[in-house]
Each structure stands twice: as structure tokens, then as C-alpha cells.
Amino acid sequence: MTRLWILGPGHSLSRHEECIRALGSGDHKVLAFQRVFPNCYTHFNLVPDYWFSADPFPWLEGFEFLTSLGRPQQEKFKKMKILIPSYAAGTYASFREYAGTTPLARIEHGWQKYQVLTDHLRGEGFDIQVL
């Protein structure tokens, strides 16, 4: 049986650095929640198997990180499944119907930027799945 470890964005992660680094090997999967990615990589050298957020705002930092890498550097991240809920894959109006507001709305052209980055990464071969 494969175990799934879910890493949340709490500050306590830094107190468990040795355990988190060990998650990079072994018979288990890792899901990074919200802004845990790219921090799990930059701080712990951990590429998660899955990355999920219910709000698209946390994806901006990670999407920008991924697009800033050269193609050879991007390869290690292309097996990571980026899981986007269906209500966050369409228009901002549709998102508001299901989820309310997001800090992304306070960024000028934030929703458009999120969609452009999503499309760009999909075109680069990243595994983006709409749930």
C-alpha cells in the first residue's frame, strides 16, 4: 500500500526538515498544498508528486518559479501532477460562483496572469489536470 503524505503551509514544516527531505525517496507519494510548492523544493529539495490548491492565488509563485527555469531544469518537475479544481479552471466569474473571492483579484490582471501561466506550463509539457 502506498502512503500519501500531505504537506501543508504551516511554519512547523521547518522543524521537520530531516523527515521532509527523506520523503524524496521511499514507497510513498507527497501532495504539496497551496504555497508549499515551490518552497518544498527550494528549502528541502523535495519535488512533490502532486500539488493542489483550492484557490489559484497560491499557484502564482510556483508557476512563476517553473517558468523561470530553463528547459533542462524543468524536466524534474514535469512528473508532478498539478491538480486544479474545475471551478478554478475557467473564468473569474465562474470561480466566484463556487469559491467566493481570492487574493488574486487584488492583483491587476491577476486572473489573466494565472490563466496565461497555466496555459504556458501546459504547453511546456507540465502535467496539469483539471478535477
CSV table of N, CA, C and O in Angstrom, one decimal:
chain,number,residue,atom,x,y,z
A,1,MET,N,0.8,-1.2,0.0
A,1,MET,CA,0.0,0.0,0.0
A,1,MET,C,0.9,1.2,0.0
A,1,MET,O,1.8,1.4,0.8
A,2,THR,N,0.6,2.2,-0.9
A,2,THR,CA,1.4,3.4,-1.0
A,2,THR,C,0.7,4.4,0.0
A,2,THR,O,-0.5,4.6,0.0
A,3,ARG,N,1.6,5.1,0.7
A,3,ARG,CA,1.1,6.1,1.6
A,3,ARG,C,1.2,7.5,1.0
A,3,ARG,O,2.0,7.7,0.1
A,4,LEU,N,0.2,8.4,1.3
A,4,LEU,CA,0.2,9.7,0.8
A,4,LEU,C,0.5,10.7,2.0
A,4,LEU,O,-0.2,10.7,3.0
A,5,TRP,N,1.6,11.4,1.8
A,5,TRP,CA,1.9,12.5,2.8
A,5,TRP,C,1.5,13.8,2.3
A,5,TRP,O,1.7,14.1,1.1
A,6,ILE,N,0.7,14.6,3.1
A,6,ILE,CA,0.2,15.9,2.6
A,6,ILE,C,1.0,16.9,3.5
A,6,ILE,O,0.9,16.9,4.7
A,7,LEU,N,1.7,17.8,2.7
A,7,LEU,CA,2.4,18.9,3.4
A,7,LEU,C,1.6,20.2,3.3
A,7,LEU,O,1.4,20.7,2.2
A,8,GLY,N,1.2,20.7,4.4
A,8,GLY,CA,0.5,22.0,4.5
A,8,GLY,C,1.4,23.2,4.7
A,8,GLY,O,2.6,23.0,5.0
A,9,PRO,N,0.9,24.4,4.6
A,9,PRO,CA,1.7,25.6,4.6
A,9,PRO,C,2.1,26.1,6.0
A,9,PRO,O,2.5,27.2,6.2
A,10,GLY,N,2.0,25.3,7.0
A,10,GLY,CA,2.3,25.7,8.4
A,10,GLY,C,3.8,25.9,8.6
A,10,GLY,O,4.6,25.3,8.0
A,11,HIS,N,4.1,26.7,9.6
A,11,HIS,CA,5.5,27.0,9.9
A,11,HIS,C,6.2,25.8,10.5
A,11,HIS,O,7.4,25.7,10.6
A,12,SER,N,5.5,24.8,11.0
A,12,SER,CA,6.1,23.7,11.7
A,12,SER,C,6.9,22.8,10.7
A,12,SER,O,7.7,22.0,11.2
A,13,LEU,N,6.7,23.0,9.4
A,13,LEU,CA,7.5,22.2,8.5
A,13,LEU,C,8.9,22.4,8.7
A,13,LEU,O,9.7,21.4,8.6
A,14,SER,N,9.4,23.6,9.0
A,14,SER,CA,10.8,23.8,9.2
A,14,SER,C,11.4,23.1,10.4
A,14,SER,O,12.6,22.8,10.4
A,15,ARG,N,10.6,22.6,11.3
A,15,ARG,CA,11.0,21.8,12.4
A,15,ARG,C,11.2,20.4,12.1
A,15,ARG,O,11.7,19.6,12.9
A,16,HIS,N,10.8,20.0,10.9
A,16,HIS,CA,10.8,18.6,10.5
A,16,HIS,C,11.6,18.4,9.2
A,16,HIS,O,11.3,17.5,8.4
A,17,GLU,N,12.7,19.2,9.1
A,17,GLU,CA,13.4,19.2,7.8
A,17,GLU,C,14.0,17.8,7.4
A,17,GLU,O,13.9,17.4,6.3
A,18,GLU,N,14.5,17.1,8.4
A,18,GLU,CA,15.1,15.8,8.1
A,18,GLU,C,14.0,14.8,7.6
A,18,GLU,O,14.3,14.1,6.6
A,19,CYS,N,12.9,14.8,8.2
A,19,CYS,CA,11.8,14.0,7.7
A,19,CYS,C,11.3,14.4,6.3
A,19,CYS,O,11.0,13.5,5.5
A,20,ILE,N,11.2,15.7,6.1
A,20,ILE,CA,10.7,16.1,4.8
A,20,ILE,C,11.7,15.8,3.7
A,20,ILE,O,11.3,15.3,2.6
A,21,ARG,N,13.0,16.0,4.0
A,21,ARG,CA,14.0,15.6,3.0
A,21,ARG,C,13.9,14.1,2.7
A,21,ARG,O,14.1,13.7,1.5
A,22,ALA,N,13.6,13.3,3.7
A,22,ALA,CA,13.5,11.8,3.5
A,22,ALA,C,12.3,11.4,2.6
A,22,ALA,O,12.3,10.4,2.0
A,23,LEU,N,11.3,12.3,2.5
A,23,LEU,CA,10.1,12.0,1.7
A,23,LEU,C,10.5,11.9,0.2
A,23,LEU,O,9.7,11.3,-0.6
A,24,GLY,N,11.6,12.4,-0.2
A,24,GLY,CA,12.0,12.4,-1.6
A,24,GLY,C,12.4,11.0,-2.1
A,24,GLY,O,12.6,10.8,-3.2
A,25,SER,N,12.5,10.0,-1.1
A,25,SER,CA,12.7,8.7,-1.5
A,25,SER,C,11.8,7.8,-0.7
A,25,SER,O,11.3,8.1,0.3
A,26,GLY,N,11.6,6.6,-1.2
A,26,GLY,CA,10.7,5.7,-0.5
A,26,GLY,C,9.5,5.3,-1.2
A,26,GLY,O,9.2,5.8,-2.3
A,27,ASP,N,8.6,4.5,-0.6
A,27,ASP,CA,7.4,4.0,-1.2
A,27,ASP,C,6.2,4.8,-0.7
A,27,ASP,O,5.4,4.2,0.1
A,28,HIS,N,6.1,6.0,-1.1
A,28,HIS,CA,5.0,6.9,-0.7
A,28,HIS,C,4.9,8.0,-1.7
A,28,HIS,O,5.8,8.2,-2.6
A,29,LYS,N,3.8,8.7,-1.7
A,29,LYS,CA,3.6,9.9,-2.5
A,29,LYS,C,3.5,11.1,-1.6
A,29,LYS,O,3.1,11.0,-0.4
A,30,VAL,N,3.7,12.3,-2.2
A,30,VAL,CA,3.7,13.5,-1.5
A,30,VAL,C,2.8,14.5,-2.2
A,30,VAL,O,3.0,14.7,-3.4
A,31,LEU,N,1.8,15.1,-1.5
A,31,LEU,CA,1.0,16.2,-2.0
A,31,LEU,C,1.4,17.4,-1.3
A,31,LEU,O,1.4,17.5,-0.1
A,32,ALA,N,1.7,18.4,-2.1
A,32,ALA,CA,2.0,19.8,-1.6
A,32,ALA,C,0.8,20.6,-1.7
A,32,ALA,O,0.1,20.6,-2.7
A,33,PHE,N,0.4,21.2,-0.6
A,33,PHE,CA,-0.9,22.0,-0.6
A,33,PHE,C,-0.5,23.5,-0.6
A,33,PHE,O,0.3,24.0,0.2
A,34,GLN,N,-1.2,24.2,-1.5
A,34,GLN,CA,-1.1,25.6,-1.7
A,34,GLN,C,0.4,26.1,-1.9
A,34,GLN,O,1.0,25.6,-2.8
A,35,ARG,N,0.9,27.0,-1.1
A,35,ARG,CA,2.2,27.6,-1.4
A,35,ARG,C,3.3,26.7,-0.9
A,35,ARG,O,4.5,27.2,-0.8
A,36,VAL,N,3.1,25.5,-0.5
A,36,VAL,CA,4.2,24.6,-0.1
A,36,VAL,C,5.1,24.4,-1.3
A,36,VAL,O,6.3,24.3,-1.1
A,37,PHE,N,4.6,24.4,-2.5
A,37,PHE,CA,5.4,24.4,-3.7
A,37,PHE,C,5.5,25.8,-4.2
A,37,PHE,O,4.5,26.5,-4.3
A,38,PRO,N,6.7,26.3,-4.5
A,38,PRO,CA,8.0,25.7,-4.7
A,38,PRO,C,8.8,25.6,-3.4
A,38,PRO,O,10.0,25.1,-3.5
A,39,ASN,N,8.3,26.1,-2.3
A,39,ASN,CA,9.2,26.1,-1.1
A,39,ASN,C,9.7,24.7,-0.7
A,39,ASN,O,10.8,24.6,-0.1
A,40,CYS,N,8.9,23.7,-0.9
A,40,CYS,CA,9.3,22.3,-0.5
A,40,CYS,C,10.6,22.0,-1.4
A,40,CYS,O,11.4,21.2,-0.9
A,41,TYR,N,10.7,22.5,-2.5
A,41,TYR,CA,11.9,22.3,-3.4
A,41,TYR,C,13.0,23.2,-3.0
A,41,TYR,O,14.1,22.7,-2.7
A,42,THR,N,12.8,24.5,-2.9
A,42,THR,CA,13.8,25.4,-2.6
A,42,THR,C,14.4,25.2,-1.2
A,42,THR,O,15.6,25.5,-1.0
A,43,HIS,N,13.6,24.8,-0.2
A,43,HIS,CA,14.1,24.6,1.2
A,43,HIS,C,14.5,23.2,1.5
A,43,HIS,O,15.4,23.0,2.3
A,44,PHE,N,13.9,22.2,0.9
A,44,PHE,CA,14.1,20.8,1.2
A,44,PHE,C,14.5,19.9,0.1
A,44,PHE,O,14.6,18.7,0.2
A,45,ASN,N,14.6,20.5,-1.1
A,45,ASN,CA,15.0,19.7,-2.3
A,45,ASN,C,14.0,18.6,-2.6
A,45,ASN,O,14.3,17.5,-3.0
A,46,LEU,N,12.7,18.8,-2.3
A,46,LEU,CA,11.6,17.8,-2.5
A,46,LEU,C,10.7,18.2,-3.6
A,46,LEU,O,10.1,19.3,-3.6
A,47,VAL,N,10.6,17.4,-4.6
A,47,VAL,CA,9.7,17.6,-5.7
A,47,VAL,C,8.5,16.7,-5.4
A,47,VAL,O,8.6,15.5,-5.3
A,48,PRO,N,7.3,17.3,-5.1
A,48,PRO,CA,6.1,16.5,-4.7
A,48,PRO,C,5.6,15.8,-5.9
A,48,PRO,O,5.8,16.1,-7.1
A,49,ASP,N,4.8,14.7,-5.6
A,49,ASP,CA,4.1,14.0,-6.7
A,49,ASP,C,2.9,14.8,-7.2
A,49,ASP,O,2.5,14.7,-8.3
A,50,TYR,N,2.2,15.5,-6.2
A,50,TYR,CA,1.0,16.2,-6.5
A,50,TYR,C,1.1,17.6,-5.9
A,50,TYR,O,1.8,17.8,-4.9
A,51,TRP,N,0.4,18.6,-6.5
A,51,TRP,CA,0.4,19.9,-6.0
A,51,TRP,C,-1.1,20.4,-6.2
A,51,TRP,O,-1.6,20.4,-7.3
A,52,PHE,N,-1.7,20.8,-5.1
A,52,PHE,CA,-3.1,21.2,-5.1
A,52,PHE,C,-3.4,22.4,-4.3
A,52,PHE,O,-2.7,22.7,-3.3
A,53,SER,N,-4.3,23.2,-4.8
A,53,SER,CA,-4.8,24.4,-4.1
A,53,SER,C,-6.3,24.6,-4.5
A,53,SER,O,-6.6,24.4,-5.6
A,54,ALA,N,-7.1,25.0,-3.5
A,54,ALA,CA,-8.5,25.3,-3.8
A,54,ALA,C,-8.6,26.7,-4.3
A,54,ALA,O,-9.6,27.1,-4.8
A,55,ASP,N,-7.6,27.5,-4.1
A,55,ASP,CA,-7.6,28.9,-4.5
A,55,ASP,C,-6.4,29.1,-5.5
A,55,ASP,O,-5.3,28.6,-5.2
A,56,PRO,N,-6.6,29.7,-6.6
A,56,PRO,CA,-5.5,29.9,-7.6
A,56,PRO,C,-4.4,30.8,-7.2
A,56,PRO,O,-3.3,30.7,-7.7
A,57,PHE,N,-4.6,31.7,-6.2
A,57,PHE,CA,-3.5,32.6,-5.8
A,57,PHE,C,-2.2,31.9,-5.4
A,57,PHE,O,-1.2,32.3,-5.8
A,58,PRO,N,-2.3,30.8,-4.6
A,58,PRO,CA,-1.0,30.2,-4.3
A,58,PRO,C,-0.2,29.6,-5.4
A,58,PRO,O,1.0,29.3,-5.3
A,59,TRP,N,-0.9,29.4,-6.6
A,59,TRP,CA,-0.2,28.8,-7.7
A,59,TRP,C,0.8,29.8,-8.4
A,59,TRP,O,1.7,29.5,-9.1
A,60,LEU,N,0.5,31.1,-8.2
A,60,LEU,CA,1.3,32.1,-8.9
A,60,LEU,C,2.8,32.0,-8.7
A,60,LEU,O,3.6,32.0,-9.6
A,61,GLU,N,3.1,31.9,-7.4
A,61,GLU,CA,4.6,31.8,-7.0
A,61,GLU,C,5.2,30.6,-7.7
A,61,GLU,O,6.3,30.6,-8.2
A,62,GLY,N,4.5,29.5,-7.6
A,62,GLY,CA,5.0,28.2,-8.1
A,62,GLY,C,5.1,28.2,-9.6
A,62,GLY,O,6.1,27.8,-10.2
A,63,PHE,N,4.1,28.8,-10.3
A,63,PHE,CA,4.0,28.9,-11.7
A,63,PHE,C,5.2,29.8,-12.2
A,63,PHE,O,5.8,29.5,-13.2
A,64,GLU,N,5.4,30.9,-11.5
A,64,GLU,CA,6.5,31.8,-11.9
A,64,GLU,C,7.8,31.1,-11.7
A,64,GLU,O,8.7,31.3,-12.5
A,65,PHE,N,8.0,30.3,-10.6
A,65,PHE,CA,9.2,29.6,-10.4
A,65,PHE,C,9.4,28.6,-11.6
A,65,PHE,O,10.5,28.6,-12.1
A,66,LEU,N,8.4,27.9,-11.9
A,66,LEU,CA,8.6,26.9,-13.0
A,66,LEU,C,8.9,27.5,-14.3
A,66,LEU,O,9.8,27.0,-15.1
A,67,THR,N,8.3,28.6,-14.7
A,67,THR,CA,8.6,29.3,-15.9
A,67,THR,C,9.9,30.0,-15.9
A,67,THR,O,10.5,30.2,-17.0
A,68,SER,N,10.5,30.3,-14.8
A,68,SER,CA,11.8,30.9,-14.7
A,68,SER,C,12.9,29.9,-15.0
A,68,SER,O,14.1,30.3,-15.2
A,69,LEU,N,12.7,28.6,-14.9
A,69,LEU,CA,13.7,27.6,-15.1
A,69,LEU,C,14.0,27.4,-16.6
A,69,LEU,O,13.1,27.5,-17.4
A,70,GLY,N,15.2,27.0,-16.9
A,70,GLY,CA,15.5,26.6,-18.2
A,70,GLY,C,14.8,25.2,-18.5
A,70,GLY,O,14.5,24.5,-17.6
A,71,ARG,N,14.7,24.9,-19.7
A,71,ARG,CA,14.0,23.6,-20.1
A,71,ARG,C,14.7,22.4,-19.4
A,71,ARG,O,14.0,21.5,-18.9
A,72,PRO,N,16.0,22.3,-19.4
A,72,PRO,CA,16.6,21.1,-18.7
A,72,PRO,C,16.2,21.0,-17.2
A,72,PRO,O,15.9,20.0,-16.7
A,73,GLN,N,16.2,22.2,-16.6
A,73,GLN,CA,15.8,22.2,-15.1
A,73,GLN,C,14.4,21.9,-14.9
A,73,GLN,O,14.0,21.4,-13.9
A,74,GLN,N,13.5,22.2,-15.9
A,74,GLN,CA,12.1,22.0,-15.7
A,74,GLN,C,11.7,20.5,-15.7
A,74,GLN,O,10.7,20.1,-15.2
A,75,GLU,N,12.6,19.7,-16.3
A,75,GLU,CA,12.2,18.2,-16.5
A,75,GLU,C,11.9,17.5,-15.2
A,75,GLU,O,11.0,16.7,-15.2
A,76,LYS,N,12.6,17.8,-14.1
A,76,LYS,CA,12.4,17.1,-12.9
A,76,LYS,C,11.0,17.4,-12.3
A,76,LYS,O,10.6,16.7,-11.4
A,77,PHE,N,10.4,18.5,-12.8
A,77,PHE,CA,9.1,18.9,-12.2
A,77,PHE,C,7.9,18.4,-13.1
A,77,PHE,O,6.8,18.6,-12.7
A,78,LYS,N,8.2,17.9,-14.3
A,78,LYS,CA,7.1,17.5,-15.2
A,78,LYS,C,6.3,16.3,-14.8
A,78,LYS,O,5.3,16.1,-15.3
A,79,LYS,N,6.8,15.5,-13.9
A,79,LYS,CA,6.1,14.3,-13.4
A,79,LYS,C,5.1,14.8,-12.3
A,79,LYS,O,4.2,14.0,-11.9
A,80,MET,N,5.3,15.9,-11.7
A,80,MET,CA,4.4,16.4,-10.6
A,80,MET,C,3.1,16.7,-11.3
A,80,MET,O,3.0,17.4,-12.3
A,81,LYS,N,2.0,16.2,-10.7
A,81,LYS,CA,0.7,16.5,-11.2
A,81,LYS,C,0.1,17.7,-10.5
A,81,LYS,O,0.0,17.8,-9.2
A,82,ILE,N,-0.2,18.7,-11.3
A,82,ILE,CA,-0.7,20.0,-10.8
A,82,ILE,C,-2.3,19.8,-10.9
A,82,ILE,O,-2.8,19.7,-12.0
A,83,LEU,N,-2.9,19.8,-9.7
A,83,LEU,CA,-4.4,19.4,-9.7
A,83,LEU,C,-5.2,20.7,-9.4
A,83,LEU,O,-5.1,21.3,-8.4
A,84,ILE,N,-5.9,21.1,-10.5
A,84,ILE,CA,-6.7,22.3,-10.4
A,84,ILE,C,-8.2,22.0,-10.4
A,84,ILE,O,-8.7,21.2,-11.2
A,85,PRO,N,-8.9,22.4,-9.4
A,85,PRO,CA,-10.4,22.2,-9.3
A,85,PRO,C,-11.1,22.8,-10.5
A,85,PRO,O,-10.7,23.9,-11.0
A,86,SER,N,-12.1,22.2,-11.0
A,86,SER,CA,-12.8,22.7,-12.3
A,86,SER,C,-13.2,24.1,-12.1
A,86,SER,O,-13.2,24.9,-13.1
A,87,TYR,N,-13.7,24.5,-10.9
A,87,TYR,CA,-14.2,25.9,-10.7
A,87,TYR,C,-13.1,26.9,-10.8
A,87,TYR,O,-13.4,28.1,-11.0
A,88,ALA,N,-11.8,26.5,-10.8
A,88,ALA,CA,-10.7,27.4,-10.9
A,88,ALA,C,-10.0,27.4,-12.2
A,88,ALA,O,-9.0,28.0,-12.5
A,89,ALA,N,-10.6,26.6,-13.2
A,89,ALA,CA,-10.1,26.5,-14.5
A,89,ALA,C,-10.7,27.3,-15.5
A,89,ALA,O,-10.3,27.3,-16.7
A,90,GLY,N,-11.8,28.0,-15.2
A,90,GLY,CA,-12.5,28.8,-16.2
A,90,GLY,C,-12.3,30.3,-15.9
A,90,GLY,O,-11.3,30.8,-15.6
A,91,THR,N,-13.4,31.0,-16.0
A,91,THR,CA,-13.4,32.5,-15.8
A,91,THR,C,-13.4,32.8,-14.3
A,91,THR,O,-13.8,32.0,-13.5
A,92,TYR,N,-13.1,34.1,-14.1
A,92,TYR,CA,-13.1,34.6,-12.7
A,92,TYR,C,-14.6,34.6,-12.2
A,92,TYR,O,-14.8,34.3,-11.0
A,93,ALA,N,-15.5,34.9,-13.1
A,93,ALA,CA,-16.9,35.0,-12.7
A,93,ALA,C,-17.4,33.6,-12.2
A,93,ALA,O,-18.1,33.4,-11.2
A,94,SER,N,-16.9,32.6,-13.0
A,94,SER,CA,-17.3,31.2,-12.6
A,94,SER,C,-16.7,30.8,-11.3
A,94,SER,O,-17.3,30.2,-10.4
A,95,PHE,N,-15.4,31.2,-11.1
A,95,PHE,CA,-14.7,30.9,-9.8
A,95,PHE,C,-15.5,31.5,-8.6
A,95,PHE,O,-15.7,30.9,-7.6
A,96,ARG,N,-15.9,32.8,-8.8
A,96,ARG,CA,-16.7,33.5,-7.8
A,96,ARG,C,-18.0,32.8,-7.4
A,96,ARG,O,-18.4,32.8,-6.2
A,97,GLU,N,-18.6,32.2,-8.3
A,97,GLU,CA,-19.9,31.4,-8.1
A,97,GLU,C,-19.6,30.3,-7.1
A,97,GLU,O,-20.5,30.0,-6.3
A,98,TYR,N,-18.5,29.6,-7.2
A,98,TYR,CA,-18.2,28.4,-6.4
A,98,TYR,C,-17.4,28.7,-5.2
A,98,TYR,O,-17.5,27.9,-4.2
A,99,ALA,N,-16.5,29.7,-5.3
A,99,ALA,CA,-15.5,29.8,-4.2
A,99,ALA,C,-15.4,31.2,-3.6
A,99,ALA,O,-14.6,31.4,-2.7
A,100,GLY,N,-16.1,32.1,-4.1
A,100,GLY,CA,-16.1,33.5,-3.5
A,100,GLY,C,-14.9,34.3,-4.0
A,100,GLY,O,-14.8,34.3,-5.3
A,101,THR,N,-14.1,34.8,-3.2
A,101,THR,CA,-13.0,35.7,-3.7
A,101,THR,C,-11.7,35.0,-3.5
A,101,THR,O,-11.6,34.0,-2.9
A,102,THR,N,-10.7,35.7,-4.0
A,102,THR,CA,-9.3,35.2,-3.9
A,102,THR,C,-8.4,36.4,-3.9
A,102,THR,O,-8.7,37.5,-4.5
A,103,PRO,N,-7.2,36.4,-3.2
A,103,PRO,CA,-6.3,37.5,-3.2
A,103,PRO,C,-5.8,37.8,-4.6
A,103,PRO,O,-5.3,38.9,-4.9
A,104,LEU,N,-6.0,36.8,-5.5
A,104,LEU,CA,-5.6,37.0,-6.9
A,104,LEU,C,-6.4,38.2,-7.5
A,104,LEU,O,-5.8,38.9,-8.4
A,105,ALA,N,-7.6,38.5,-7.0
A,105,ALA,CA,-8.4,39.6,-7.6
A,105,ALA,C,-7.8,40.9,-7.2
A,105,ALA,O,-8.1,41.9,-7.9
A,106,ARG,N,-6.9,41.0,-6.2
A,106,ARG,CA,-6.3,42.3,-5.8
A,106,ARG,C,-5.1,42.6,-6.7
A,106,ARG,O,-4.5,43.7,-6.5
A,107,ILE,N,-4.7,41.7,-7.5
A,107,ILE,CA,-3.5,41.9,-8.4
A,107,ILE,C,-4.1,42.3,-9.7
A,107,ILE,O,-5.0,41.7,-10.3
A,108,GLU,N,-3.5,43.4,-10.3
A,108,GLU,CA,-4.0,43.9,-11.6
A,108,GLU,C,-3.8,42.8,-12.6
A,108,GLU,O,-2.7,42.3,-12.8
A,109,HIS,N,-4.9,42.5,-13.3
A,109,HIS,CA,-4.9,41.4,-14.3
A,109,HIS,C,-4.4,40.1,-13.7
A,109,HIS,O,-3.9,39.2,-14.5
A,110,GLY,N,-4.7,39.9,-12.4
A,110,GLY,CA,-4.2,38.7,-11.8
A,110,GLY,C,-4.8,37.4,-12.3
A,110,GLY,O,-4.1,36.4,-12.5
A,111,TRP,N,-6.1,37.4,-12.6
A,111,TRP,CA,-6.7,36.2,-13.2
A,111,TRP,C,-6.2,35.8,-14.5
A,111,TRP,O,-5.9,34.7,-14.9
A,112,GLN,N,-6.0,36.9,-15.3
A,112,GLN,CA,-5.5,36.7,-16.7
A,112,GLN,C,-4.0,36.1,-16.6
A,112,GLN,O,-3.6,35.2,-17.3
A,113,LYS,N,-3.2,36.7,-15.7
A,113,LYS,CA,-1.9,36.2,-15.5
A,113,LYS,C,-1.8,34.7,-15.1
A,113,LYS,O,-1.1,34.0,-15.6
A,114,TYR,N,-2.7,34.4,-14.2
A,114,TYR,CA,-2.8,33.0,-13.8
A,114,TYR,C,-3.2,32.1,-15.0
A,114,TYR,O,-2.6,31.0,-15.1
A,115,GLN,N,-4.1,32.5,-15.8
A,115,GLN,CA,-4.5,31.7,-16.9
A,115,GLN,C,-3.4,31.6,-18.0
A,115,GLN,O,-3.2,30.5,-18.5
A,116,VAL,N,-2.7,32.7,-18.2
A,116,VAL,CA,-1.6,32.7,-19.2
A,116,VAL,C,-0.5,31.7,-18.7
A,116,VAL,O,0.0,30.9,-19.5
A,117,LEU,N,-0.2,31.8,-17.4
A,117,LEU,CA,0.9,30.9,-16.9
A,117,LEU,C,0.4,29.4,-16.9
A,117,LEU,O,1.2,28.6,-17.3
A,118,THR,N,-0.8,29.2,-16.6
A,118,THR,CA,-1.3,27.8,-16.7
A,118,THR,C,-1.2,27.3,-18.1
A,118,THR,O,-0.7,26.2,-18.3
A,119,ASP,N,-1.7,28.1,-19.1
A,119,ASP,CA,-1.6,27.6,-20.5
A,119,ASP,C,-0.1,27.5,-20.9
A,119,ASP,O,0.2,26.5,-21.7
A,120,HIS,N,0.7,28.4,-20.5
A,120,HIS,CA,2.2,28.3,-20.9
A,120,HIS,C,2.8,27.0,-20.4
A,120,HIS,O,3.4,26.2,-21.1
A,121,LEU,N,2.5,26.7,-19.1
A,121,LEU,CA,3.1,25.4,-18.5
A,121,LEU,C,2.5,24.2,-19.1
A,121,LEU,O,3.2,23.2,-19.4
A,122,ARG,N,1.2,24.2,-19.4
A,122,ARG,CA,0.6,23.1,-20.1
A,122,ARG,C,1.3,22.9,-21.5
A,122,ARG,O,1.6,21.7,-21.9
A,123,GLY,N,1.5,24.0,-22.2
A,123,GLY,CA,2.2,23.9,-23.5
A,123,GLY,C,3.7,23.4,-23.4
A,123,GLY,O,4.2,22.8,-24.3
A,124,GLU,N,4.3,23.6,-22.2
A,124,GLU,CA,5.7,23.2,-22.0
A,124,GLU,C,5.7,21.7,-21.6
A,124,GLU,O,6.8,21.2,-21.4
A,125,GLY,N,4.5,21.1,-21.4
A,125,GLY,CA,4.5,19.7,-21.1
A,125,GLY,C,4.3,19.3,-19.6
A,125,GLY,O,4.5,18.2,-19.2
A,126,PHE,N,4.0,20.3,-18.8
A,126,PHE,CA,3.7,20.1,-17.4
A,126,PHE,C,2.3,19.3,-17.3
A,126,PHE,O,1.4,19.6,-18.1
A,127,ASP,N,2.2,18.5,-16.3
A,127,ASP,CA,1.0,17.7,-16.1
A,127,ASP,C,0.0,18.4,-15.3
A,127,ASP,O,-0.1,18.3,-14.0
A,128,ILE,N,-0.8,19.2,-15.9
A,128,ILE,CA,-1.9,20.0,-15.3
A,128,ILE,C,-3.2,19.3,-15.5
A,128,ILE,O,-3.6,19.1,-16.7
A,129,GLN,N,-3.8,18.9,-14.4
A,129,GLN,CA,-5.1,18.1,-14.5
A,129,GLN,C,-6.2,18.9,-13.8
A,129,GLN,O,-6.0,19.4,-12.7
A,130,VAL,N,-7.3,19.1,-14.6
A,130,VAL,CA,-8.5,19.8,-14.0
A,130,VAL,C,-9.4,18.7,-13.4
A,130,VAL,O,-9.7,17.7,-14.1
A,131,LEU,N,-9.7,18.9,-12.2
A,131,LEU,CA,-10.5,17.9,-11.4
A,131,LEU,C,-12.0,18.3,-11.4
A,131,LEU,O,-12.3,19.5,-11.2
